[in-house]
PDB file of C-alpha atoms in Angstrom:
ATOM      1  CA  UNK R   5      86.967 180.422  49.421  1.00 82.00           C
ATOM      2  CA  UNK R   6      86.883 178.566  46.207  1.00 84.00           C
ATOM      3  CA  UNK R   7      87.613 180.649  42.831  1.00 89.00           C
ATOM      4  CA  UNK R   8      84.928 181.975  40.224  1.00 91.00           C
ATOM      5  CA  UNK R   9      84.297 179.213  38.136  1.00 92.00           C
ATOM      6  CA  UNK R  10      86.022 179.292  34.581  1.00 93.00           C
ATOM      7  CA  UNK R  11      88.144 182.418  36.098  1.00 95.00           C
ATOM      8  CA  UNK R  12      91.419 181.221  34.750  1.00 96.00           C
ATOM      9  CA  UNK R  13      93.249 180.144  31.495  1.00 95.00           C
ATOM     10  CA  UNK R  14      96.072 178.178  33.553  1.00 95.00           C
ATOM     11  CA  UNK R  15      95.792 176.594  37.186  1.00 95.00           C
ATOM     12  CA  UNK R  16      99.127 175.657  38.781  1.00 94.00           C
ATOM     13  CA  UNK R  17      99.552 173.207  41.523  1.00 93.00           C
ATOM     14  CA  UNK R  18     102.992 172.279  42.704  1.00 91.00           C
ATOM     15  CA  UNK R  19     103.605 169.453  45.437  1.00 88.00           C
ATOM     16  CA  UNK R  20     100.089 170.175  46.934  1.00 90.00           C
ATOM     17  CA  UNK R  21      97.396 167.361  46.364  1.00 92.00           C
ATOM     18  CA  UNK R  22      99.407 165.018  47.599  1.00 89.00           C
ATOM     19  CA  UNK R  23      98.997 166.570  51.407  1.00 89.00           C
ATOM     20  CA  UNK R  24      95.197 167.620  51.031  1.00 90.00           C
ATOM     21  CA  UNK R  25      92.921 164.964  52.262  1.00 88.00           C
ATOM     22  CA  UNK R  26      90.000 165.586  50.090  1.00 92.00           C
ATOM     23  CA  UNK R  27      92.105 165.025  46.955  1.00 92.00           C
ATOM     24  CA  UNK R  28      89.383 165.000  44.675  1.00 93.00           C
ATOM     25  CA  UNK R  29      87.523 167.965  45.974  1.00 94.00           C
ATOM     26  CA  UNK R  30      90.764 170.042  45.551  1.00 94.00           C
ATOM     27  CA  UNK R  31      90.801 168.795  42.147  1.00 94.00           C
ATOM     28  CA  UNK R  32      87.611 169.572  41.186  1.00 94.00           C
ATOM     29  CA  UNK R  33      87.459 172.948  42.462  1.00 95.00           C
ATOM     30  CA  UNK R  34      90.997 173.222  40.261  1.00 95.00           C
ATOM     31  CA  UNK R  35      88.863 171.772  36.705  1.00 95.00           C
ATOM     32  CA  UNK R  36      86.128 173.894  37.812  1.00 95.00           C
ATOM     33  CA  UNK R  37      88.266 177.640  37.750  1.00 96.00           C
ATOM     34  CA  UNK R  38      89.491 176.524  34.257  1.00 95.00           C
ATOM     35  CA  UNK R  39      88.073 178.438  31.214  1.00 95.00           C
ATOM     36  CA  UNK R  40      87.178 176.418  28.349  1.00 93.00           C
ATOM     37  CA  UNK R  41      90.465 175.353  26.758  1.00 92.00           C
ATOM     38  CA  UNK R  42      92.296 176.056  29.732  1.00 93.00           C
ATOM     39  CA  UNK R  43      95.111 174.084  31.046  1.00 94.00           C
ATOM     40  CA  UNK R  44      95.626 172.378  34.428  1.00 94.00           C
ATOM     41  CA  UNK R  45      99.330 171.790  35.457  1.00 93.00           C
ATOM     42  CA  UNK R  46      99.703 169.525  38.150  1.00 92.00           C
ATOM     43  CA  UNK R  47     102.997 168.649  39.394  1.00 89.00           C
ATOM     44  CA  UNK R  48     102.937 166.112  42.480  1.00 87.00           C
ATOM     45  CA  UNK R  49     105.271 163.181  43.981  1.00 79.00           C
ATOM     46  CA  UNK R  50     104.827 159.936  43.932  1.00 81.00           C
ATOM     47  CA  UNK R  51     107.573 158.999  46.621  1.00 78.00           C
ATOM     48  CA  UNK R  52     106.617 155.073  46.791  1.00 75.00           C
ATOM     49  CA  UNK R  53     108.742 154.735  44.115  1.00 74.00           C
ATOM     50  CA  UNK R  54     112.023 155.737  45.824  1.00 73.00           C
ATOM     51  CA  UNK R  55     111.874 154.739  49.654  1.00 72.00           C
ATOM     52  CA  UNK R  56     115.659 155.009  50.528  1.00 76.00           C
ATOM     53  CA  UNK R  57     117.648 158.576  50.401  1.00 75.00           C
ATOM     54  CA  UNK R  58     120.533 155.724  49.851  1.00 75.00           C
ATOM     55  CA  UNK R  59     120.126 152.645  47.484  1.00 72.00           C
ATOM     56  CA  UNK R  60     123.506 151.548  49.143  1.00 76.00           C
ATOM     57  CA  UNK R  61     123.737 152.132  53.187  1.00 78.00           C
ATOM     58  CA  UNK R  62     127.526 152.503  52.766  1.00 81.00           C
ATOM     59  CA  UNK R  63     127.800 153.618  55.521  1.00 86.00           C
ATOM     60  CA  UNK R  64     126.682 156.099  58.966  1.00 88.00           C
ATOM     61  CA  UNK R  65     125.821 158.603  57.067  1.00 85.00           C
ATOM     62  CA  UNK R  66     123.831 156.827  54.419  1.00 83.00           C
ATOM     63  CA  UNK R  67     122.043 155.055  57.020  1.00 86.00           C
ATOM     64  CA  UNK R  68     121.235 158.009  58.708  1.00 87.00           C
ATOM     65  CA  UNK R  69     119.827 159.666  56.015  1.00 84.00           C
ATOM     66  CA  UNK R  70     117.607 156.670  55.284  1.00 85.00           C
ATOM     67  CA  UNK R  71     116.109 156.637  58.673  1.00 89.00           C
ATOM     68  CA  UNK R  72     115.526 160.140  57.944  1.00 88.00           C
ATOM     69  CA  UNK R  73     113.760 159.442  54.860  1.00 86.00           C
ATOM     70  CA  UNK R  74     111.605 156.645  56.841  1.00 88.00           C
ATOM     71  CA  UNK R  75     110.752 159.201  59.323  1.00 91.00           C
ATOM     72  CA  UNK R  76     109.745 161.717  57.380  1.00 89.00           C
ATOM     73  CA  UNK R  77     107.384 159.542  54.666  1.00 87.00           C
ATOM     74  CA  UNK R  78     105.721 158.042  58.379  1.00 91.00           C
ATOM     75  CA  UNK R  79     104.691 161.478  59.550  1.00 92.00           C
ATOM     76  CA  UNK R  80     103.435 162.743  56.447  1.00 89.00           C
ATOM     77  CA  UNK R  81     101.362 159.280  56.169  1.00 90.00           C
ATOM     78  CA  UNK R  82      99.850 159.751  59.908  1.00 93.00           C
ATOM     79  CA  UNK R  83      99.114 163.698  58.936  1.00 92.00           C
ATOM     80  CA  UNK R  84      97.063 162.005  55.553  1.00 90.00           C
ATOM     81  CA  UNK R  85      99.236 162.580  52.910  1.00 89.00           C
ATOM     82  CA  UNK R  86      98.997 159.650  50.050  1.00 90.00           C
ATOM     83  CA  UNK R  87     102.497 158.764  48.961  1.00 87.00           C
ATOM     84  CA  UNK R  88     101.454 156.650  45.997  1.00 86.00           C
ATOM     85  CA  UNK R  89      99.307 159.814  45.017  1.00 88.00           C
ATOM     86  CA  UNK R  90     101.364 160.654  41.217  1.00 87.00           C
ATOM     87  CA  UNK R  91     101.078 157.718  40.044  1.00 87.00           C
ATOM     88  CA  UNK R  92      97.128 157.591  40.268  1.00 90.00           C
ATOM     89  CA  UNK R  93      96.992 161.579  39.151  1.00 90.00           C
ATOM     90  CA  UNK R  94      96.851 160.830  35.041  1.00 91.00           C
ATOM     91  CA  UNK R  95      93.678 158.704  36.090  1.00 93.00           C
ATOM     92  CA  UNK R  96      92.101 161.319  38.380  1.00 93.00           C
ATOM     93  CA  UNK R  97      92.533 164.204  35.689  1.00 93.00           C
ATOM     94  CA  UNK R  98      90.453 162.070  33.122  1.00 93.00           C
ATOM     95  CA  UNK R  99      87.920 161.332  35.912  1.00 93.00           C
ATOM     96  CA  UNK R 100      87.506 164.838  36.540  1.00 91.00           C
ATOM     97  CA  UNK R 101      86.473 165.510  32.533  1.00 91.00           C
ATOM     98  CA  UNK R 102      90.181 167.041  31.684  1.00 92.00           C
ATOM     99  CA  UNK R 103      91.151 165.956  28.201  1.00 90.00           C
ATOM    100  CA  UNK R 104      94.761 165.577  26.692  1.00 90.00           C
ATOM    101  CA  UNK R 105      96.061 164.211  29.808  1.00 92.00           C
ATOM    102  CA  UNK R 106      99.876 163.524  29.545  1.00 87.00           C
ATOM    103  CA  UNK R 107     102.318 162.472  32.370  1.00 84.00           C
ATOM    104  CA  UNK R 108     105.725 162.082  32.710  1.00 81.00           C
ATOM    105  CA  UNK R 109     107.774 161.175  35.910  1.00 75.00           C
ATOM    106  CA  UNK R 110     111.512 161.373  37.177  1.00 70.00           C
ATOM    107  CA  UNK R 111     113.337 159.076  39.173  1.00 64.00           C
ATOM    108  CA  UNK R 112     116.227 160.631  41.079  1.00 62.00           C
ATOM    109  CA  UNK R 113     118.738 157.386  42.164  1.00 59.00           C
ATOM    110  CA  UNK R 114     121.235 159.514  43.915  1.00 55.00           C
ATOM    111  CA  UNK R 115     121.124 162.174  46.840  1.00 52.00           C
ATOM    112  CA  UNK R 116     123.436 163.468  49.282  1.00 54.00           C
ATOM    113  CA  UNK R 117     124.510 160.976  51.050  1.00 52.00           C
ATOM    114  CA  UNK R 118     125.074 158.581  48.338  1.00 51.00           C
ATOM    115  CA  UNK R 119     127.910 160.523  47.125  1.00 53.00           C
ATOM    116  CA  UNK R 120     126.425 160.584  43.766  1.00 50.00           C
ATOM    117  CA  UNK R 121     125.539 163.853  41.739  1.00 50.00           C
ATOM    118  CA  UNK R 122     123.817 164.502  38.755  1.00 47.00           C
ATOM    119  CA  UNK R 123     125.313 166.760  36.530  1.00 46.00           C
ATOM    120  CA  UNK R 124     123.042 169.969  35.557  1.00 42.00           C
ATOM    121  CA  UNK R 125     121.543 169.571  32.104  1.00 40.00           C
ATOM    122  CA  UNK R 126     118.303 171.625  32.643  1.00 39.00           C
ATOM    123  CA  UNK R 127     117.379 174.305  34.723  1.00 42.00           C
ATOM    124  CA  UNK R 128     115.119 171.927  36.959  1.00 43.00           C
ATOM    125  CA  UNK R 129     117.960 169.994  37.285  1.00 41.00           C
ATOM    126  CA  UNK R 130     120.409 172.756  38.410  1.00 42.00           C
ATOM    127  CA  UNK R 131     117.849 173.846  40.992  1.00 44.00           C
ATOM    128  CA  UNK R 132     117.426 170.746  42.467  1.00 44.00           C
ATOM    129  CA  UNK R 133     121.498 170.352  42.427  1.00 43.00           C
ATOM    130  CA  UNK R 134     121.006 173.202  44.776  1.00 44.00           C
ATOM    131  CA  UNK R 135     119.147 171.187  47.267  1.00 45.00           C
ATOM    132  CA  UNK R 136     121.313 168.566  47.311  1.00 43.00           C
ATOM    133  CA  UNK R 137     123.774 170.844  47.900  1.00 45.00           C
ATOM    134  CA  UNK R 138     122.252 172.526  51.230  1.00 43.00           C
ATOM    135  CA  UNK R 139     121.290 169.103  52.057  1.00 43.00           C
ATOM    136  CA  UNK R 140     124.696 168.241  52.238  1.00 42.00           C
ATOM    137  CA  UNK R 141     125.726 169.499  56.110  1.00 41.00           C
ATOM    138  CA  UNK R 142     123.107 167.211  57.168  1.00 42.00           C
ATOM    139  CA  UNK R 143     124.088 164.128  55.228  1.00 43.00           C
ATOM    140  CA  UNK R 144     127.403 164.277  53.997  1.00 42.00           C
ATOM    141  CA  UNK R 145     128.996 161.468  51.702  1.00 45.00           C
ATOM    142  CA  UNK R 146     130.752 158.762  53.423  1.00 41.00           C
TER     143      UNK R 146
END
C-alpha cells in the first residue's frame, strides 16, 4: 500500500530501485510521499561500471571470484534488475519534478581476492572493510 501523499520530510531508499521492475512507478510513489521541501535520498548501484571482482585474474582464486561476480550480475539481469540503473538515476529524479538533484559515485578497484585493501578513512568505508573482510573465506588472496 502506497504512503499518504506528502507524509514525509525525508524518503530513504538504499540498493532498492535497481531490483524493482517498475522503476519509475517506485519512484514516483517515493516524490509523491515527500512534503514540500522534502528530500529524497536515493542510494543505488550502477555495477556496469565494475564487471570483474578482480581487474587482474592472478590467479584461482581471483578467477573464481570473477566467475562469481559473472554469475551473480546474470541472475539478477534474468530476475529484471537494470545494472546500468545509477548512472541514469540523476536523470530520472529531474524527470520526476525533484529539484537540486546532485550525484556522486564510487568506484571500488580492489576486493577480496585481489589482495588489495583500502584503508578506512570514513565510516562508509570502514563498514564496507567489514565486508571484504567476511568475504574473505570465500575468496581469499592468492
Amino acid at each position: 500500500m502506497p504512503p499518504q501523499p506528502g507524509a514525509f520530510d525525508l524518503v530513504h531508499a538504499r540498493l532498492v530501485l535497481v531490483h524493482v521492475p517498475d522503476r519509475a512507478r517506485a519512484l514516483a510513489t517515493m516524490v509523491a510521499a515527500l512534503r514540500p521541501g522534502g528530500r529524497l535520498l536515493v542510494e543505488d548501484a550502477d555495477t556496469e561500471l565494475q564487471p570483474l571482482a578482480c581487474l587482474d585474474e592472478a590467479g584461482p582464486a581471483q578467477q573464481r571470484a570473477n566467475r562469481l561476480r559473472r554469475a551473480v550480475r546474470e541472475l539478477m539481469t534474468r530476475r529484471g534488475a537494470d545494472l546500468r540503473y545509477g548512472r541514469t538515476l540523476p536523470r530520472a529524479l529531474r524527470a520526476a519534478g525533484l529539484v537540486d538533484v546532485a550525484a556522486a559515485g564510487c568506484f571500488p578497484v580492489g576486493w577480496p581476492a585481489t589482495g588489495w585493501r583500502p584503508r578506512a578513512a570514513s565510516a562508509g568505508c570502514r563498514a564496507r572493510t567489514r565486508r571484504w573482510r567476511r568475504c574473505r573465506r570465500w575468496c581469499p588472496p592468492a
